[in-house]
Coordinates of C-alpha atoms and ligand atoms in Angstrom, one line a residue:
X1 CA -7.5 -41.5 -16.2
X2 CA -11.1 -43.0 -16.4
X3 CA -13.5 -41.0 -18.9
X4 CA -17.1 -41.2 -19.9
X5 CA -15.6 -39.5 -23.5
X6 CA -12.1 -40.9 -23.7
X7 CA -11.3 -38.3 -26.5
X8 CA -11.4 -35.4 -24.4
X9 CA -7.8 -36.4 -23.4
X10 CA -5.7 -34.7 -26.0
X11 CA -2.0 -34.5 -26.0
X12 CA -0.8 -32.3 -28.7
X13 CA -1.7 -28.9 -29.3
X14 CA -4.5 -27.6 -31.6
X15 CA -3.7 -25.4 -34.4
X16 CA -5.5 -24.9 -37.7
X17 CA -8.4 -27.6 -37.0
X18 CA -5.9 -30.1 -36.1
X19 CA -4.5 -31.9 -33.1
X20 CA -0.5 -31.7 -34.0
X21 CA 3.2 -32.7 -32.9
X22 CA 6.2 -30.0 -32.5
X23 CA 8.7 -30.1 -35.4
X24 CA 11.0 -30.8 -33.0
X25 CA 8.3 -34.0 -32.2
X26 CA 9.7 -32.7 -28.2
X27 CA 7.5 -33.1 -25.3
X28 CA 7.0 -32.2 -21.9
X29 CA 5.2 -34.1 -18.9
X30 CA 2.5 -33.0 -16.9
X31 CA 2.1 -34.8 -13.2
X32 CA -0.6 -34.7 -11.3
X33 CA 0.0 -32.5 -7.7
X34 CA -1.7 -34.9 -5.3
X35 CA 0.7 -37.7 -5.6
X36 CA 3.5 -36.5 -8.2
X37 CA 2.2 -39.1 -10.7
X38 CA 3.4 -38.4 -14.5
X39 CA 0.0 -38.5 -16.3
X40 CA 0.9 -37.1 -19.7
X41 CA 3.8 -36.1 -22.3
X42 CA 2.2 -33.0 -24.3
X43 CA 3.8 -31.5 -27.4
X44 CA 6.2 -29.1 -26.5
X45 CA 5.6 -26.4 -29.1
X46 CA 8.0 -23.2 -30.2
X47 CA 8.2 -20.0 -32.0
X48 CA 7.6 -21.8 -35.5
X49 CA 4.1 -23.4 -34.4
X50 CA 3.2 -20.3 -32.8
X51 CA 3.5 -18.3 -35.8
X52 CA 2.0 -21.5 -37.6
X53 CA -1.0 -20.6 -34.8
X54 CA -1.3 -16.9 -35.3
X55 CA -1.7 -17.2 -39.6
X56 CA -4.0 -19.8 -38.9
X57 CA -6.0 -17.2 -36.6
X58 CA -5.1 -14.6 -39.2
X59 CA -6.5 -16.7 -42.5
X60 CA -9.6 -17.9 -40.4
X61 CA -10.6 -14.2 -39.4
X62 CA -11.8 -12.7 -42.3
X63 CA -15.0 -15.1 -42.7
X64 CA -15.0 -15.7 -39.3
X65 CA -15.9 -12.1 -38.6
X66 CA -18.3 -11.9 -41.2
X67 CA -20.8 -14.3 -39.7
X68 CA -23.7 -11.9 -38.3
X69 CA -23.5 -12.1 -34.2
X70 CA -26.6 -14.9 -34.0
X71 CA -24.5 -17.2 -36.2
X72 CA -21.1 -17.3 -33.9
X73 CA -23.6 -17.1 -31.1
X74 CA -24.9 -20.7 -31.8
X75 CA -22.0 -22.2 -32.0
X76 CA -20.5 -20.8 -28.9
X77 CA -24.5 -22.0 -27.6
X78 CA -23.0 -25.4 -29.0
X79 CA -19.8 -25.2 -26.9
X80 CA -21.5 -24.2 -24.0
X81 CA -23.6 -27.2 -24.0
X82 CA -21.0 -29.6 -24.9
X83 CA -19.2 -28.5 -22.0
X84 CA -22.2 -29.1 -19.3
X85 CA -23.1 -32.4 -21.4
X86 CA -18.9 -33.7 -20.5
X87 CA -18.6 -32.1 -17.3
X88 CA -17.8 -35.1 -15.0
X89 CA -14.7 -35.5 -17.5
X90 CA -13.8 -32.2 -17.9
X91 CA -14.2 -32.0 -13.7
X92 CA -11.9 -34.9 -13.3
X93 CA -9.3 -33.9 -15.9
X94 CA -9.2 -30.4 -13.6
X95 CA -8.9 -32.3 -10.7
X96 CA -5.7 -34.7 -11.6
X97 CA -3.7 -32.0 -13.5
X98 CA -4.4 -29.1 -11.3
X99 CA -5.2 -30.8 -7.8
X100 CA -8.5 -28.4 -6.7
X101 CA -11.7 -31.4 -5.4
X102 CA -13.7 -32.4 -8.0
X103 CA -17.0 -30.4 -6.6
X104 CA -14.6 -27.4 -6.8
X105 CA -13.8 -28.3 -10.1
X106 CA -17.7 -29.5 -11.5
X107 CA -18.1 -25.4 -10.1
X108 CA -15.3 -24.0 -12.1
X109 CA -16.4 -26.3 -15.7
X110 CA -20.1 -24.6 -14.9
X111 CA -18.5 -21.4 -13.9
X112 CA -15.9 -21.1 -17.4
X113 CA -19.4 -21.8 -19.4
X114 CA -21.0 -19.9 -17.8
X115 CA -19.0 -17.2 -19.8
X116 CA -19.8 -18.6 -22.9
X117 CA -23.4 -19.1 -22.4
X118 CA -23.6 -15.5 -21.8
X119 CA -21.2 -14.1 -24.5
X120 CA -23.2 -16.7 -27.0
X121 CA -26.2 -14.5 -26.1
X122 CA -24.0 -10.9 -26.4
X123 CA -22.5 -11.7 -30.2
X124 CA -25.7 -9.9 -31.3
X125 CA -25.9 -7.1 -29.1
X126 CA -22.2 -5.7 -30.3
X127 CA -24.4 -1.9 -30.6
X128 CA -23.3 1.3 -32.2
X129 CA -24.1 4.5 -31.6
X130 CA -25.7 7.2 -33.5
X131 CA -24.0 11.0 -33.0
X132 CA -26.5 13.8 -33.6
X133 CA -23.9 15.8 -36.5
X134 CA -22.1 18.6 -35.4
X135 CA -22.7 20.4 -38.5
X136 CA -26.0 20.9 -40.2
X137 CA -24.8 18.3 -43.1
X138 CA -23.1 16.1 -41.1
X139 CA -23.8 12.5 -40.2
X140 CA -21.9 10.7 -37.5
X141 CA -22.4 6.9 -36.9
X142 CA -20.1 4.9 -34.4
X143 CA -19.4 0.8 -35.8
X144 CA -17.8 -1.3 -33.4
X145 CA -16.1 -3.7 -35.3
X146 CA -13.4 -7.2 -34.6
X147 CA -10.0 -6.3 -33.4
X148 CA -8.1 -9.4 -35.1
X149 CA -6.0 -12.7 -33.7
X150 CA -6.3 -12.6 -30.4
X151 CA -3.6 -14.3 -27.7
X152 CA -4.9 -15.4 -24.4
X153 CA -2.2 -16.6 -22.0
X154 CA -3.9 -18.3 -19.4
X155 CA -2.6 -20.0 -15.6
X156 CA -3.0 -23.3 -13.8
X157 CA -5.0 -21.7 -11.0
X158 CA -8.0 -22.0 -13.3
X159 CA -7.1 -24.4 -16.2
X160 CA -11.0 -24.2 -17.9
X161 CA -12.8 -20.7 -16.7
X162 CA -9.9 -18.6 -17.5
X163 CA -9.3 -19.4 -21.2
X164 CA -13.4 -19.3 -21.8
X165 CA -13.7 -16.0 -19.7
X166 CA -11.2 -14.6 -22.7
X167 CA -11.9 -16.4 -25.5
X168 CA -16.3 -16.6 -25.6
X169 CA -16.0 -12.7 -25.2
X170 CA -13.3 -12.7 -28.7
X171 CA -15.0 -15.5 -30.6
X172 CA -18.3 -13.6 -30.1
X173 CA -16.7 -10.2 -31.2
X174 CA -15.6 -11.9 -34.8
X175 CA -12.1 -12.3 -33.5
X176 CA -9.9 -15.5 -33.7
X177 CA -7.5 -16.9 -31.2
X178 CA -4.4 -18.3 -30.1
X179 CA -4.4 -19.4 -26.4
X180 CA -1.2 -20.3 -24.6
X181 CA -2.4 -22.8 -21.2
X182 CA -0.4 -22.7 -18.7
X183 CA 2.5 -25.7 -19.1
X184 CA 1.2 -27.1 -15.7
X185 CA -2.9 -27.5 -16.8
X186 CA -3.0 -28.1 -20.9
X187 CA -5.1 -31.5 -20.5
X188 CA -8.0 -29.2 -19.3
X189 CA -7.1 -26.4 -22.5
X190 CA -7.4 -29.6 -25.0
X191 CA -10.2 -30.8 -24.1
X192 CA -12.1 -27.2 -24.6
X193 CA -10.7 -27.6 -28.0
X194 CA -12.3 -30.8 -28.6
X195 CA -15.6 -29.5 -28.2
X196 CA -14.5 -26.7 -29.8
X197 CA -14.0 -28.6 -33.1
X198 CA -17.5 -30.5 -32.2
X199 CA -19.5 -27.5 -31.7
X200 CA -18.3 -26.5 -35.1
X201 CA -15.6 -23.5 -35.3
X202 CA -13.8 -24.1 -38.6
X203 CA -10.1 -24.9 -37.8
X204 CA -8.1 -21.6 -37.7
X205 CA -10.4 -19.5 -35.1
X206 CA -9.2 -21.4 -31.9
X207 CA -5.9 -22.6 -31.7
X208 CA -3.9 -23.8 -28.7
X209 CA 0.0 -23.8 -28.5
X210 CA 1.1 -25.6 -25.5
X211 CA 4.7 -25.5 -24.8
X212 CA 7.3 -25.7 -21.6
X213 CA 8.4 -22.7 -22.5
X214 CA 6.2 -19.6 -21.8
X215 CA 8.7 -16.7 -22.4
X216 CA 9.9 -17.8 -25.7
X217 CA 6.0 -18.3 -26.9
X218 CA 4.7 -15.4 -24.7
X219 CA 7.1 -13.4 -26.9
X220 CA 6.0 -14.1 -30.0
X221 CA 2.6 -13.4 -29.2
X222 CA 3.2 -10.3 -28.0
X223 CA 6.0 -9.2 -30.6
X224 CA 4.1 -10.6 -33.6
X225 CA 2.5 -7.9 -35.6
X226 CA -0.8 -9.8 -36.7
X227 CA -1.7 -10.1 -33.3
X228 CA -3.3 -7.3 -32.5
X229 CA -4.8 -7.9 -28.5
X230 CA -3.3 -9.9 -25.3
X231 CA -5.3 -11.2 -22.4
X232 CA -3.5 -12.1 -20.0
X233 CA -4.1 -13.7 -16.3
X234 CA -1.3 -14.0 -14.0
X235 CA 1.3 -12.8 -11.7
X236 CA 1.9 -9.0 -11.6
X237 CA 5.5 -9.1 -12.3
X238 CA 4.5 -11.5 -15.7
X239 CA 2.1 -8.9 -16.9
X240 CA 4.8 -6.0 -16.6
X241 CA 7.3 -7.8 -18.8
X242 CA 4.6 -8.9 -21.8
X243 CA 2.7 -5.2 -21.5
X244 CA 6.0 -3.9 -22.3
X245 CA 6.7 -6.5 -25.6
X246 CA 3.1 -5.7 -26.4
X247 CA 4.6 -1.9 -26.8
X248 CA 6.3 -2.1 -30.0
X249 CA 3.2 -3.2 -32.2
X250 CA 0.9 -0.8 -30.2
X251 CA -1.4 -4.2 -29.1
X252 CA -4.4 -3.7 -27.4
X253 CA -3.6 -5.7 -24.1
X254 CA -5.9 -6.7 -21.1
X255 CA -3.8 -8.1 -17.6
X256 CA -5.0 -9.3 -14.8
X257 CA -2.6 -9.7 -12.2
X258 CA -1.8 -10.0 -8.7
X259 CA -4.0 -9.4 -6.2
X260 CA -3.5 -8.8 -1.9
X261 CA -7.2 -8.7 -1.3
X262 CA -8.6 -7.3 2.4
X263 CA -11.1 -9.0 4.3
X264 CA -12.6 -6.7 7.1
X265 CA -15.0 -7.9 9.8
X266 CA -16.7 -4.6 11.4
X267 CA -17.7 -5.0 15.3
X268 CA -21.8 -4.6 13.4
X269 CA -21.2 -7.5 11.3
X270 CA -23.0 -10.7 11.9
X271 CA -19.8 -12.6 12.7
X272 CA -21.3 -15.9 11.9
X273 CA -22.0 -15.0 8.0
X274 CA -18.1 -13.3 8.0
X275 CA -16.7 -17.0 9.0
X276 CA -18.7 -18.4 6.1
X277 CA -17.7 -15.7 4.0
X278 CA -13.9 -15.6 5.1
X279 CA -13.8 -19.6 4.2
X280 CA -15.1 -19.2 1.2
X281 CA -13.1 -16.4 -0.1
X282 CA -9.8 -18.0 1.5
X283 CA -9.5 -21.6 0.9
X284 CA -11.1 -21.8 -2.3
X285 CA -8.4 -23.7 -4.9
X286 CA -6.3 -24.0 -1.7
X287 CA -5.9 -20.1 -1.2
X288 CA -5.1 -19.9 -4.7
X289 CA -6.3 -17.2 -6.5
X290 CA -6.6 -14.0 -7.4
X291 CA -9.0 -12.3 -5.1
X292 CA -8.7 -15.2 -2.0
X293 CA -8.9 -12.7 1.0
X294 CA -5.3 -12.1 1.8
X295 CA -5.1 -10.3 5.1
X296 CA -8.2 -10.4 7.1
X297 CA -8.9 -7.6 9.3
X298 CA -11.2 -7.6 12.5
X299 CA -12.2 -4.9 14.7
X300 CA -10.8 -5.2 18.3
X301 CA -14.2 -5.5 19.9
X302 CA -15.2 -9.1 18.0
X303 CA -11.0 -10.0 17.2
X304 CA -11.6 -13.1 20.1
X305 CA -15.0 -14.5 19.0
X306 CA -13.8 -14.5 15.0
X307 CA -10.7 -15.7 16.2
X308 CA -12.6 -18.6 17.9
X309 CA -15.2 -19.6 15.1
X310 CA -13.1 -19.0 12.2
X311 CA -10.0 -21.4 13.7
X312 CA -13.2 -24.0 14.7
X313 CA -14.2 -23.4 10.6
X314 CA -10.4 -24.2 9.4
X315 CA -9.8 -27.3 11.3
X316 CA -13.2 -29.1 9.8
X317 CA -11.2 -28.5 6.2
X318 CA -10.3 -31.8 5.0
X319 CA -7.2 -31.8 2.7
X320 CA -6.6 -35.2 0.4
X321 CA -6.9 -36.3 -3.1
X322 CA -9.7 -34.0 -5.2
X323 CA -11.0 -37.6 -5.9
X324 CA -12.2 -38.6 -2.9
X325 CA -15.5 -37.9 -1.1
X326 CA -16.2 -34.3 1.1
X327 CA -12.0 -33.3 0.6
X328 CA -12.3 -29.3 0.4
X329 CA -8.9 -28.8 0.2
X330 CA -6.3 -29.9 -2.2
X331 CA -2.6 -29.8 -2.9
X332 CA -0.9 -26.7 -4.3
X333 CA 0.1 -26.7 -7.2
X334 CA 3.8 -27.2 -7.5
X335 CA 7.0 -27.3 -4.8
X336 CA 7.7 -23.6 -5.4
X337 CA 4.2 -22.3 -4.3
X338 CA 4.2 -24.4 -1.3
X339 CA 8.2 -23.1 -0.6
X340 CA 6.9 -19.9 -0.7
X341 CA 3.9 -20.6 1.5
X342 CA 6.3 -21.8 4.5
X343 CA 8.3 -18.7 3.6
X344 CA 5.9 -16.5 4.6
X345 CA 4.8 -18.5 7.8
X346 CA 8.2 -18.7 8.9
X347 CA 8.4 -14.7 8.6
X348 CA 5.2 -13.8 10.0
X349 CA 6.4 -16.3 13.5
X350 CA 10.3 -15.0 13.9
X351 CA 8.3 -11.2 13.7
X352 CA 6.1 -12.1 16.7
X353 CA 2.9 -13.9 14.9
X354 CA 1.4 -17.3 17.0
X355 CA -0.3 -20.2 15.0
X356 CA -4.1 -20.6 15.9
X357 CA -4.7 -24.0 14.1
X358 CA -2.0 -25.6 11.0
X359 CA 1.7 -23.8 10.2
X360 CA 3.2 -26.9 8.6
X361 CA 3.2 -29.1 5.4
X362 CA 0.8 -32.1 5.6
X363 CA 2.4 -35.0 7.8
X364 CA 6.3 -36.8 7.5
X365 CA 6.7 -36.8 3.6
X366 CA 8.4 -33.7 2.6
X367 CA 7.8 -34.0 -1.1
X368 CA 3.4 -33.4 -0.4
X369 CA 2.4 -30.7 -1.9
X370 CA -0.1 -30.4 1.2
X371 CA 0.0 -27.3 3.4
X372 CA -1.9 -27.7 6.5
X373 CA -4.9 -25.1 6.7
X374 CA -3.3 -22.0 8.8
X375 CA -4.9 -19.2 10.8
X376 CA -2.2 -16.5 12.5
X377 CA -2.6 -13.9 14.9
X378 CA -1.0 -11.5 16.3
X379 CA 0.3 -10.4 12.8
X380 CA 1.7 -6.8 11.8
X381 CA 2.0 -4.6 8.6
X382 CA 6.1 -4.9 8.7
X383 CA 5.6 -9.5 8.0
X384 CA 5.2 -10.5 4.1
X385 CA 1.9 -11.9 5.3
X386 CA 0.4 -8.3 4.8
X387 CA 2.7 -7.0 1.5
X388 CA 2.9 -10.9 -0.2
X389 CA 0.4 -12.5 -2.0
X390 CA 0.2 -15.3 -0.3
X391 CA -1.4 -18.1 -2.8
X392 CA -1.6 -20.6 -0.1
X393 CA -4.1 -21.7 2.7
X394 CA -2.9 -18.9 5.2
X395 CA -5.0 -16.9 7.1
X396 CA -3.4 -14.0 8.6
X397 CA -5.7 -12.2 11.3
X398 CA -5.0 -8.2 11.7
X399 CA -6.6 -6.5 14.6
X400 CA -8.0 -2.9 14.2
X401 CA -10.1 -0.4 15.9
X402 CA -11.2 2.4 13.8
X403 CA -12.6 3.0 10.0
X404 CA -9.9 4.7 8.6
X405 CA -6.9 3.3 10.4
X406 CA -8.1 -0.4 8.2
X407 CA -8.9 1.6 5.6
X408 CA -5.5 2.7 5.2
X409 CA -4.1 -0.3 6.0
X410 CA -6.5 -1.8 3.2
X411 CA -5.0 0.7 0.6
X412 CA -1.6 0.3 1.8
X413 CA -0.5 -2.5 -1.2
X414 CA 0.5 -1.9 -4.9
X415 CA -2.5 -4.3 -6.0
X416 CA -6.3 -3.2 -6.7
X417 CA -8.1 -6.4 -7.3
X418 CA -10.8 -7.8 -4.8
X419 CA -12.0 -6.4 -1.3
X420 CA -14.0 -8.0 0.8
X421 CA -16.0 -6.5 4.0
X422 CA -19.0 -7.2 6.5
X423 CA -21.2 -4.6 8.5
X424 CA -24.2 -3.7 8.9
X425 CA -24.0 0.5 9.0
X426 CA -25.6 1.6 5.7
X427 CA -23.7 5.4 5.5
X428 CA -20.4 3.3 6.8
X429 CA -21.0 0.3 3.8
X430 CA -21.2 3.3 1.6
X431 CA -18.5 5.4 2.3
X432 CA -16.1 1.8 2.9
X433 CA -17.1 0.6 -0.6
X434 CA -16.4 3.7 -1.9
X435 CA -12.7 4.3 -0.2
X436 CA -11.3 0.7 -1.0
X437 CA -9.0 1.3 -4.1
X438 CA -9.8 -2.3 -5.9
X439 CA -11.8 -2.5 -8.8
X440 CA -14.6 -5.3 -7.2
X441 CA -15.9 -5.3 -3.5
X442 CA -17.4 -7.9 -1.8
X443 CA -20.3 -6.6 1.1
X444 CA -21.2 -8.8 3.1
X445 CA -20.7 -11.8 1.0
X446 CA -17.0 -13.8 0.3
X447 CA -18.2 -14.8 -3.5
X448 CA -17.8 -12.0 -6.3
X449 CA -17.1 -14.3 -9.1
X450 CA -20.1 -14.3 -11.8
X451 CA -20.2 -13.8 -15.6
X452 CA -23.2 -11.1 -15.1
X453 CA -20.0 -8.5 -13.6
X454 CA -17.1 -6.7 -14.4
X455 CA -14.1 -9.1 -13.3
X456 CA -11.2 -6.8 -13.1
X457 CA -8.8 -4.7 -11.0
X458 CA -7.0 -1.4 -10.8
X459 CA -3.2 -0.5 -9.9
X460 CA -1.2 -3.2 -10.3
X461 CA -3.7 -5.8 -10.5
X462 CA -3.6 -4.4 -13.9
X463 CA -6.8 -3.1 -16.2
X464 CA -9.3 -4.7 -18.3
X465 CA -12.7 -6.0 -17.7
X466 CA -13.9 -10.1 -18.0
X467 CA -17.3 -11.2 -18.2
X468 CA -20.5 -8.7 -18.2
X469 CA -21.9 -6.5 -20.8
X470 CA -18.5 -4.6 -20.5
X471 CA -16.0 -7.5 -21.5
X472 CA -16.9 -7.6 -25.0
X473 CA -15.5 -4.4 -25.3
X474 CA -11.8 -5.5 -24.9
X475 CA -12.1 -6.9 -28.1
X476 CA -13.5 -4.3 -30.2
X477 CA -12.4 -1.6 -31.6
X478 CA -14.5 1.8 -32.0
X479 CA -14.8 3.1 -35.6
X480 CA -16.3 6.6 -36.0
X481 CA -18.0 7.2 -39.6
X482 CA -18.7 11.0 -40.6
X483 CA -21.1 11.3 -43.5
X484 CA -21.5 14.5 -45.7
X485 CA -24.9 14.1 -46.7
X486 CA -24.7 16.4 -49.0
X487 CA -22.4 14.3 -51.5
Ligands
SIN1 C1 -8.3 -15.7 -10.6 O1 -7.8 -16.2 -9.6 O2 -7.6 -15.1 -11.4 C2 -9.8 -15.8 -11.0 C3 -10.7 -16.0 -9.9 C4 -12.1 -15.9 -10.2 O3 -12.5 -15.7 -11.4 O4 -12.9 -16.0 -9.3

């Protein structure tokens, strides 16, 4: 791998201001998911350097937190610009672990410090409250203060803006932090730590364990007494199993999980902006994330001519290595994802569903990790297309004709992430926004993702806020002091 900063290309794991081996000096590798090429061995950590991690968090906390808010504020500044100043390398290191194009990725290095710009700025607004007394003496003042160590388990799907989206928000609250990468993406984690160590955190407040094995490390972090909050990202059936290890020790715990995110296309909407918008919010990162519109719905009257444009709109994707020049589409991520991808296809045709454009892997080889852009139609509520998350570049195309028959249909998951829909009725964009049970809604527009607002989802998409003038809050803890004045 050619970098500008050849440093940035770290393969241990970072714990106490150092860049260290396992004890058991074991390793894993790390391929790259365009072309299965090995591209690293990284140290395969365990319960021992875990709990090495967590007292390093725990020793570094008590000075860390003293700092006022402007003085961790600059040196998360610091990060932040280190991060735009190597973003080509921190780009291409995305790209060859992770697969997404390297535009895609440049967008995600300026979208994860984006989060630390803006929590740099909100270490010194962490405001109290004043309480007028409820008794004539009686004084109440409300302190926010530091929760503790930290543990952020992170996925592949967004190796960089998922670990600053939890960590800027704890560094700037006076915490310290142990982040667990996912064992698929921990070049991208290293080299945040890197700067990390450049922009000047002493060793101890940001720590990274990467290992092979998630539910033995996951554990610890979530059994371990000093730890006091998790934040994790990742699959809904995941987040279950660590909220309940978190029980024992009471943690405070954020999760966001799954998603099955609705895209509905009203007969008002201009159906040119809801192709563009549908695209976006699809086949960005392949169809891999979180809120990528899962099932889209369109109202009977316009089904034909969205059918039309948006098929015309997947077939100009270009799928190939995130290296090269105008590729919008990448690989997914491992064999398993794209197994699960044809699952679903294969389900949605023996129930009845036609392919518009794609349905296949990519060409002869059966080991790419390329799945062709797909739109279906003729799709129903009883295929895994409409109860799966699909994580994959499938579109599944619903037909509807009223308000509330999509509206139920919308509701009609387990998950509460992301909605998306376009119209133009004002009272029915009201009363729409207000019946989808997901805790962000896109109108009119297939991009929600910003540091300015509340990322976060409801039901089993979990609880939580990232990002905003909210997400400092999920690592604080309110203290309430009540003063005789009288004493
Ligand atoms: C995710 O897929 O979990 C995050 C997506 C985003 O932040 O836009």
């Amino acid at each position: 791998m050619e970098l500008q900063y050849p440093k940035l290309l770290q393969y241990q794991s970072y714990i106490n201001g150092q860049f260290i081996d396992a004890h058991s000096q074991s390793t894993f590798p790390v391929s790259n998911p365009f072309n299965g090429e090995h591209i690293a061995e990284v140290t395969n950590c365990g319960i021992a350097e875990t709990k090495n991690a967590i007292a390093a968090g725990q020793s570094a906390f008590e000075s860390w937190r003293q700092l006022t808010g402007t003085e961790r504020g600059q040196i998360l500044r610091r990060w932040y610009e280190l991060q735009m100043q190597h973003i080509n390398d921190l780009a291409t290191i995305l790209t060859i672990e992770q697969g997404k194009p390297l535009e895609e990725a440049k967008g995600e290095i300026r979208y994860g410090a984006s989060f630390v710009e803006w929590f740099a700025e909100e270490a010194r607004r962490i405001y109290g409250d004043t309480i007028p007394g409820h008794q004539r003496d009686k004084r109440i003042v409300v302190i926010k203060q530091p929760v503790g160590v930290v543990a952020a388990i992170t996925p592949w799907n967004f190796p960089n803006a998922m670990i600053t989206r939890k960590v800027a928000p704890a560094l700037a609250a006076g915490c310290t932090v142990v982040i667990k990468p996912a064992e698929l993406t921990p070049l991208s984690a290293n080299a945040l730590a890197v700067l990390a160590e450049e922009a000047g955190f002493p060793p101890g407040v940001f720590n990274i364990v990467n290992t092979s094995n998630p539910s033995e490390v996951g554990k610890e972090l979530c059994t371990n007494p000093i730890v006091k909050k998790l934040s994790f990202t990742g699959s809904t059936e995941v987040g279950k199993i660590l909220l309940r290890q978190c029980a024992d020790t009471v943690k405070k715990v954020s999760l966001e999980l799954g998603g099955n995110a609705p895209f509905i296309v009203f007969d008002d909407a201009d159906v040119k902006a809801a192709v563009k918008g549908a695209i976006a919010a699809k086949y960005r990162n392949a169809g891999q994330t979180c809120v990528c519109a899962n099932r889209i719905f369109v109202q009977a009257a316009i089904y034909d001519q969205f059918e039309k444009s948006f098929t015309q709109a997947v077939r100009q994707q270009k799928m190939g290595s995130g290296l090269a020049e105008g590729v919008t589409i990448g690989p997914l991520v491992e064999e398993k994802a794209i197994q699960f991808v044809e699952d679903v296809v294969r389900d949605a045709i023996q129930k009845g569903a036609t392919i518009s454009t794609g349905g296949q892997r990519l060409g002869s080889d059966t080991k790419t990790l390329f799945y062709q852009p797909t739109v279906l139609s003729n799709v129903n509520t009883r295929m895994k297309v409409f109860t799966e998350e699909i994580f994959g570049p499938v579109a599944p195309l619903f037909k509807f004709y009223n308000e509330e028959e999509v509206i139920q249909m919308a509701n009609d998951t387990p998950y509460g992430l992301a909605a998306y829909f376009y119209g133009c009725d004002h009272a029915r964009i009201w009363h729409v926004a207000e019946a989808l049970e997901y805790g962000m809604v896109g109108i009119n527009t297939g991009m929600i993702s910003t540091p300015v607002a509340p990322f976060g989802g409801i039901k089993e998409s979990g609880f939580g806020r990232e990002g905003s003038k909210y997400g400092i809050d999920e690592y604080l803890q309110l203290k309430y002091l009540c003063w005789d004045i009288n004493d």
